[in-house]
XYZ file of C-alpha atoms in Angstrom:
117
model
C 0.000 0.000 0.000
C 1.082 3.565 -0.628
C 1.374 5.927 2.351
C -1.955 7.543 1.376
C -3.656 4.141 1.174
C -2.231 3.192 4.578
C -3.628 6.390 6.113
C -7.015 5.865 4.455
C -7.116 2.360 5.955
C -5.920 3.755 9.300
C -8.889 6.170 9.319
C -11.316 3.355 8.474
C -10.032 1.183 11.334
C -9.820 4.138 13.753
C -13.458 5.008 13.069
C -14.396 1.374 13.710
C -12.531 1.568 17.075
C -10.522 -1.437 15.875
C -7.376 -1.367 18.031
C -6.257 -4.784 16.798
C -6.716 -3.798 13.162
C -4.895 -0.505 13.704
C -1.963 -2.314 15.289
C -1.610 -4.451 12.157
C -0.828 -1.289 10.181
C 2.297 -0.575 12.273
C 5.760 -2.086 12.048
C 6.884 -4.109 15.068
C 9.318 -1.318 15.999
C 6.991 1.595 15.186
C 6.782 4.768 17.245
C 3.554 6.708 17.737
C 4.209 10.140 19.198
C 1.167 12.244 19.916
C 2.913 15.446 20.984
C 0.593 15.869 23.965
C 1.884 12.564 25.371
C 5.055 10.529 25.654
C 6.015 8.506 22.552
C 4.651 4.964 22.448
C 7.130 2.425 21.093
C 6.340 -0.946 19.541
C 3.263 -2.435 17.907
C 1.991 -4.097 21.111
C 2.260 -0.848 23.093
C 0.519 1.075 20.309
C -2.285 -1.488 20.274
C -2.685 -1.150 24.062
C -2.750 2.645 23.730
C -5.600 2.484 21.211
C -7.507 0.003 23.398
C -7.285 2.422 26.355
C -8.236 5.442 24.249
C -11.252 3.731 22.648
C -12.424 2.647 26.119
C -12.247 6.258 27.359
C -13.867 8.214 24.542
C -16.020 7.841 21.443
C -13.717 9.185 18.734
C -14.327 9.810 15.042
C -11.795 11.018 12.493
C -13.231 13.049 9.616
C -10.671 13.513 6.862
C -10.136 17.095 5.747
C -7.224 16.247 3.454
C -4.458 13.717 2.943
C -1.208 15.004 1.482
C 1.393 12.649 0.031
C 5.099 13.498 0.261
C 7.129 10.444 -0.723
C 7.113 7.977 2.161
C 5.130 10.389 4.358
C 1.380 10.979 4.295
C -0.044 13.946 6.171
C -3.592 13.699 7.494
C -5.560 16.839 8.294
C -8.621 15.864 10.345
C -11.494 17.069 12.464
C -14.011 15.349 14.663
C -17.771 15.874 15.075
C -17.200 17.972 18.227
C -15.020 20.517 16.418
C -11.553 19.363 17.460
C -8.975 19.632 14.672
C -5.526 18.182 14.249
C -3.027 16.674 11.895
C -0.902 13.570 11.763
C 2.289 12.702 9.940
C 2.714 9.044 9.004
C 6.067 7.708 7.765
C 5.368 4.462 5.919
C 8.020 1.866 5.107
C 7.219 -1.346 3.233
C 3.483 -0.698 3.539
C 3.457 -0.250 7.339
C 3.623 2.760 9.629
C 7.130 3.196 11.012
C 6.571 6.551 12.699
C 3.507 8.645 13.462
C 3.389 12.111 14.991
C 0.108 13.799 15.833
C -0.739 17.379 16.729
C -4.021 18.250 18.508
C -5.269 20.136 21.547
C -5.409 17.715 24.472
C -7.117 20.139 26.868
C -9.973 20.717 24.410
C -10.264 16.939 23.848
C -10.492 16.202 27.578
C -13.100 18.902 28.138
C -15.207 17.834 25.122
C -15.337 14.242 26.374
C -15.827 15.097 30.060
C -12.540 13.416 30.986
C -10.354 14.439 33.920
C -7.711 17.019 33.150
C -4.337 15.388 33.722
């Protein structure tokens, strides 16, 4: 899959709250760094992160745009509550090797009635 196709599939699985399916899109040694949190390293840890997040909040990713830049796909997104963000996905051999996401954690916590950490 191309980086854009990987991100399109990532969005599909994210919107299905499919932590196991999302994990399959990552390399074993992948890093997911949401800048509001510490980096998560390894496919199993990334899978566990998604399981926790899906248990805490009902999340939907609405694609605004996907930009392709070689082995990197950039996802601009929003959710139904008005939160916006972007993610950068480095894809190697059809799997995500590195992901970095930018979004407003305080707004997210407030929108979902979660405790402010």
